[in-house]
Amino acid sequence: MNFWHGKQIIIGLGGGIAAYKTLEVIRRLREAGATIIPVPTVAALQFVTPLTLQALCGAPVRDALFSPLEPDGMDHIRLARQADLVIIAPATADLLARMAQGQADDLLTTLLLARHGPVLVAPAMNPAMWDHPATRRNVTILQEDGLLFTGPETGSMACGETGSGRMAEPATILEAARRALTPKILQGRRILITAGPTREELDPVRFISNHSSGKMGWEVALAALRAGAQVELIHGPVALPPPLGATTHAVDSACAMLAATLNCWLDQPGCDAAILTAAVADYRPATRQTDKIKKGDVARELTLELTPNPDILAMLSAWSGVRTRNGQQRVIVGFAAETGNALVRGREKLARKGCDLLAINDVSAPGCGFGADTNAVTLIGRDGRTADWPLLPKEQVAERLITTVAEFIAHPPPSNR
Ligand code: C5P
């Protein structure tokens, strides 16, 4: 089911011009299935009208601390308790100061005092105001109180100045909100992920590659980040924006991907798991021409000599000397794109590669394969486990995989190495 479906979100708006971006946050959350309760301050209503909020949220604006419409006058307590998440966007300098002081002079600040659950704050103000020691103090107090922050970002401001103070973009706020609501089953873990295709150069202008979009690896990286992991994402050429908070390592060839992978696997903090989703080219040209191969340089037929690439998954799996981190087994997960007889081929592959888990998908099945947003995966384990997942958005496949990996790290099956 969609993550946001049925979630109740209070959007508290402060009085700043960035409130126009909050309208987009509201629109996207509603579109994803969340229920929104808008709680603007008096100043916020200078920037957006109650009618705008009501139309976007499909719910009346709550802005009165003492409303005759409330039978028992306990709106602030009820609102604070029932919501899954409170997002304050934009959080102005004044609103942050009032929150840090624990003031309760309007509905928004009062419900924040009564709130026990997660609160996400997206500050927006002039850079000088953001840098002011008073604002710094207030932010520290609120962080110590357990409030979560996203942004502000650096860039040009509505006031004409440039600096830090721009409210985070709607997509960033949505991702931060999602992380605020995701159980931290991988907190303190470091996860290595490979994604996308590799490119094997023939000459300075040509290469051999494949259709991998990197989407599956991206979703795995996002799911791991949401679960609290530190993510090292090693990827070939893809057209995707870096997942917020991941350390990315862009590479071209399989050999470069191997080098980057070994660096992360063998470096000092080490990694607890490697999830290798990359579609690594099996072969590369035996020689890379330094100059462009010209039509006249070769006979009519051009024969390419190819040499096998290293198998990163098999190498990591075979390296038994480095299969533990802090005394715990490290988990290695492979992906297998198969066509026909997928389960049989998958079992053979798991045995051949020596990994702990293998996510098999039949790329010939409808809705699966390169570039698709959905995937039907059968997960098999060296401990004999088999899980058949239905056709799901790649996001949900990734979420299930991360849950399995977290369980595997916490309770590894007995090693048969
Ligand atoms: O052998 P095949 O390419 O089907 O194996 C797929 C799995 O092995 C994927 O997890 C892929 O990332 C990994 N792999 C690798 N290095 C290679 C080839 C595949 O890590 N050279």
Tab-separated table of N, CA, C and O and ligand atoms in Angstrom, residues 194-196 198 254 257-258 261 275-283 308-316 333-338 349 352-353 355 357-359, ligand 1:
chain	number	residue	atom	x	y	z
A	194	THR	N	25.425	-1.089	-5.082
A	194	THR	CA	25.839	-0.760	-6.450
A	194	THR	C	24.576	-0.631	-7.308
A	194	THR	O	23.574	-1.295	-7.032
A	195	ALA	N	24.630	0.240	-8.306
A	195	ALA	CA	23.429	0.491	-9.102
A	195	ALA	C	23.800	0.925	-10.517
A	195	ALA	O	24.903	1.423	-10.762
A	196	GLY	N	22.827	0.732	-11.412
A	196	GLY	CA	22.975	1.240	-12.780
A	196	GLY	C	23.820	0.335	-13.659
A	196	GLY	O	24.257	-0.742	-13.247
A	198	THR	N	27.194	-0.410	-16.349
A	198	THR	CA	28.577	0.052	-16.497
A	198	THR	C	28.798	0.332	-17.977
A	198	THR	O	28.019	-0.117	-18.824
A	254	ALA	N	33.196	-1.566	-15.236
A	254	ALA	CA	33.099	-2.616	-14.210
A	254	ALA	C	34.339	-2.601	-13.322
A	254	ALA	O	34.241	-2.787	-12.103
A	257	MET	N	34.048	0.103	-10.931
A	257	MET	CA	33.036	-0.232	-9.927
A	257	MET	C	33.614	-1.207	-8.891
A	257	MET	O	33.382	-1.072	-7.681
A	258	LEU	N	34.409	-2.142	-9.381
A	258	LEU	CA	35.047	-3.099	-8.460
A	258	LEU	C	35.969	-2.358	-7.490
A	258	LEU	O	35.918	-2.584	-6.280
A	261	THR	N	34.003	-0.441	-4.967
A	261	THR	CA	33.311	-1.355	-4.047
A	261	THR	C	34.294	-1.897	-3.013
A	261	THR	O	33.998	-1.914	-1.807
A	275	ILE	N	24.562	-4.610	-1.147
A	275	ILE	CA	23.408	-4.970	-1.965
A	275	ILE	C	23.758	-4.577	-3.396
A	275	ILE	O	23.834	-3.383	-3.715
A	276	LEU	N	24.036	-5.573	-4.222
A	276	LEU	CA	24.595	-5.298	-5.547
A	276	LEU	C	23.508	-5.403	-6.610
A	276	LEU	O	23.179	-6.493	-7.077
A	277	THR	N	22.938	-4.240	-6.942
A	277	THR	CA	21.858	-4.221	-7.936
A	277	THR	C	22.388	-3.859	-9.328
A	277	THR	O	21.634	-3.889	-10.289
A	278	ALA	N	23.656	-3.479	-9.412
A	278	ALA	CA	24.181	-2.976	-10.692
A	278	ALA	C	24.116	-4.037	-11.781
A	278	ALA	O	24.299	-5.222	-11.520
A	279	ALA	N	23.839	-3.570	-12.994
A	279	ALA	CA	23.887	-4.453	-14.171
A	279	ALA	C	25.284	-4.299	-14.763
A	279	ALA	O	25.515	-3.487	-15.664
A	280	VAL	N	26.210	-5.039	-14.187
A	280	VAL	CA	27.616	-4.907	-14.582
A	280	VAL	C	27.818	-5.623	-15.922
A	280	VAL	O	27.355	-6.750	-16.090
A	281	ALA	N	28.521	-4.949	-16.830
A	281	ALA	CA	28.788	-5.594	-18.131
A	281	ALA	C	29.668	-6.812	-17.891
A	281	ALA	O	30.659	-6.736	-17.159
A	282	ASP	N	29.292	-7.933	-18.484
A	282	ASP	CA	30.062	-9.160	-18.266
A	282	ASP	C	31.411	-9.119	-18.988
A	282	ASP	O	32.353	-9.761	-18.573
A	283	TYR	N	31.462	-8.366	-20.085
A	283	TYR	CA	32.695	-8.298	-20.883
A	283	TYR	C	33.078	-6.850	-21.165
A	283	TYR	O	32.221	-5.977	-21.187
A	308	PRO	N	36.503	-11.075	-20.186
A	308	PRO	CA	35.521	-11.044	-19.100
A	308	PRO	C	35.865	-10.012	-18.029
A	308	PRO	O	37.036	-9.792	-17.729
A	309	ASN	N	34.836	-9.405	-17.491
A	309	ASN	CA	35.013	-8.468	-16.375
A	309	ASN	C	35.048	-9.241	-15.069
A	309	ASN	O	34.507	-10.343	-14.981
A	310	PRO	N	35.636	-8.646	-14.028
A	310	PRO	CA	35.589	-9.317	-12.725
A	310	PRO	C	34.155	-9.371	-12.226
A	310	PRO	O	33.364	-8.466	-12.495
A	311	ASP	N	33.795	-10.443	-11.538
A	311	ASP	CA	32.462	-10.569	-10.964
A	311	ASP	C	32.530	-10.049	-9.523
A	311	ASP	O	33.047	-10.719	-8.621
A	312	ILE	N	32.021	-8.835	-9.327
A	312	ILE	CA	32.153	-8.163	-8.022
A	312	ILE	C	31.425	-8.968	-6.939
A	312	ILE	O	31.952	-9.192	-5.848
A	313	LEU	N	30.222	-9.408	-7.266
A	313	LEU	CA	29.409	-10.156	-6.293
A	313	LEU	C	30.126	-11.434	-5.851
A	313	LEU	O	30.235	-11.719	-4.647
A	314	ALA	N	30.632	-12.180	-6.835
A	314	ALA	CA	31.307	-13.443	-6.503
A	314	ALA	C	32.577	-13.178	-5.702
A	314	ALA	O	32.888	-13.901	-4.753
A	315	MET	N	33.296	-12.096	-6.046
A	315	MET	CA	34.537	-11.802	-5.339
A	315	MET	C	34.282	-11.463	-3.877
A	315	MET	O	34.939	-11.961	-2.974
A	316	LEU	N	33.299	-10.565	-3.646
A	316	LEU	CA	32.989	-10.179	-2.261
A	316	LEU	C	32.551	-11.399	-1.461
A	316	LEU	O	32.943	-11.592	-0.314
A	333	VAL	N	24.013	-9.319	-0.807
A	333	VAL	CA	22.783	-9.573	-1.566
A	333	VAL	C	23.059	-9.334	-3.047
A	333	VAL	O	23.621	-8.299	-3.416
A	334	GLY	N	22.642	-10.276	-3.869
A	334	GLY	CA	22.775	-10.113	-5.314
A	334	GLY	C	21.410	-9.970	-5.959
A	334	GLY	O	20.384	-10.289	-5.355
A	335	PHE	N	21.397	-9.499	-7.179
A	335	PHE	CA	20.176	-9.418	-7.971
A	335	PHE	C	20.389	-10.268	-9.212
A	335	PHE	O	21.490	-10.305	-9.739
A	336	ALA	N	19.355	-10.930	-9.664
A	336	ALA	CA	19.503	-11.720	-10.877
A	336	ALA	C	18.330	-11.452	-11.800
A	336	ALA	O	17.178	-11.673	-11.437
A	337	ALA	N	18.625	-10.919	-12.962
A	337	ALA	CA	17.593	-10.735	-13.989
A	337	ALA	C	17.608	-11.984	-14.853
A	337	ALA	O	18.626	-12.295	-15.469
A	338	GLU	N	16.524	-12.713	-14.851
A	338	GLU	CA	16.477	-13.959	-15.615
A	338	GLU	C	15.312	-13.916	-16.601
A	338	GLU	O	14.386	-13.114	-16.444
A	349	LYS	N	22.538	-19.749	-9.468
A	349	LYS	CA	23.355	-18.532	-9.372
A	349	LYS	C	23.756	-18.245	-7.929
A	349	LYS	O	24.899	-17.886	-7.638
A	352	ARG	N	26.524	-20.498	-7.112
A	352	ARG	CA	27.752	-20.156	-7.845
A	352	ARG	C	28.404	-18.897	-7.290
A	352	ARG	O	29.601	-18.836	-7.111
A	353	LYS	N	27.570	-17.893	-6.981
A	353	LYS	CA	28.133	-16.610	-6.537
A	353	LYS	C	28.484	-16.642	-5.051
A	353	LYS	O	29.314	-15.891	-4.590
A	355	CYS	N	26.539	-15.727	-2.495
A	355	CYS	CA	25.999	-14.625	-1.674
A	355	CYS	C	24.968	-15.170	-0.673
A	355	CYS	O	24.625	-16.352	-0.694
A	357	LEU	N	21.797	-13.687	-0.009
A	357	LEU	CA	20.435	-13.543	-0.522
A	357	LEU	C	20.524	-13.194	-2.000
A	357	LEU	O	21.445	-12.479	-2.425
A	358	LEU	N	19.551	-13.681	-2.758
A	358	LEU	CA	19.508	-13.326	-4.178
A	358	LEU	C	18.077	-12.930	-4.524
A	358	LEU	O	17.138	-13.691	-4.270
A	359	ALA	N	17.933	-11.734	-5.076
A	359	ALA	CA	16.618	-11.260	-5.522
A	359	ALA	C	16.508	-11.562	-7.008
A	359	ALA	O	17.227	-10.978	-7.820
B	1	C5P	O1	25.737	-13.158	-13.365
B	1	C5P	P1	24.726	-12.056	-13.331
B	1	C5P	O2	25.169	-10.834	-14.091
B	1	C5P	O3	23.356	-12.484	-13.669
B	1	C5P	O4	24.665	-11.659	-11.775
B	1	C5P	C1	23.900	-10.601	-11.312
B	1	C5P	C2	24.382	-10.169	-9.965
B	1	C5P	O5	25.787	-10.171	-9.896
B	1	C5P	C3	23.968	-8.751	-9.641
B	1	C5P	O6	23.836	-8.634	-8.248
B	1	C5P	C4	25.160	-7.958	-10.156
B	1	C5P	O7	25.251	-6.682	-9.530
B	1	C5P	C5	26.303	-8.857	-9.806
B	1	C5P	N1	27.447	-8.781	-10.723
B	1	C5P	C6	28.641	-8.254	-10.298
B	1	C5P	N2	29.713	-8.206	-11.142
B	1	C5P	C7	29.624	-8.694	-12.379
B	1	C5P	C8	28.412	-9.242	-12.844
B	1	C5P	C9	27.346	-9.260	-11.993
B	1	C5P	O8	28.716	-7.807	-9.159
B	1	C5P	N3	30.671	-8.651	-13.180
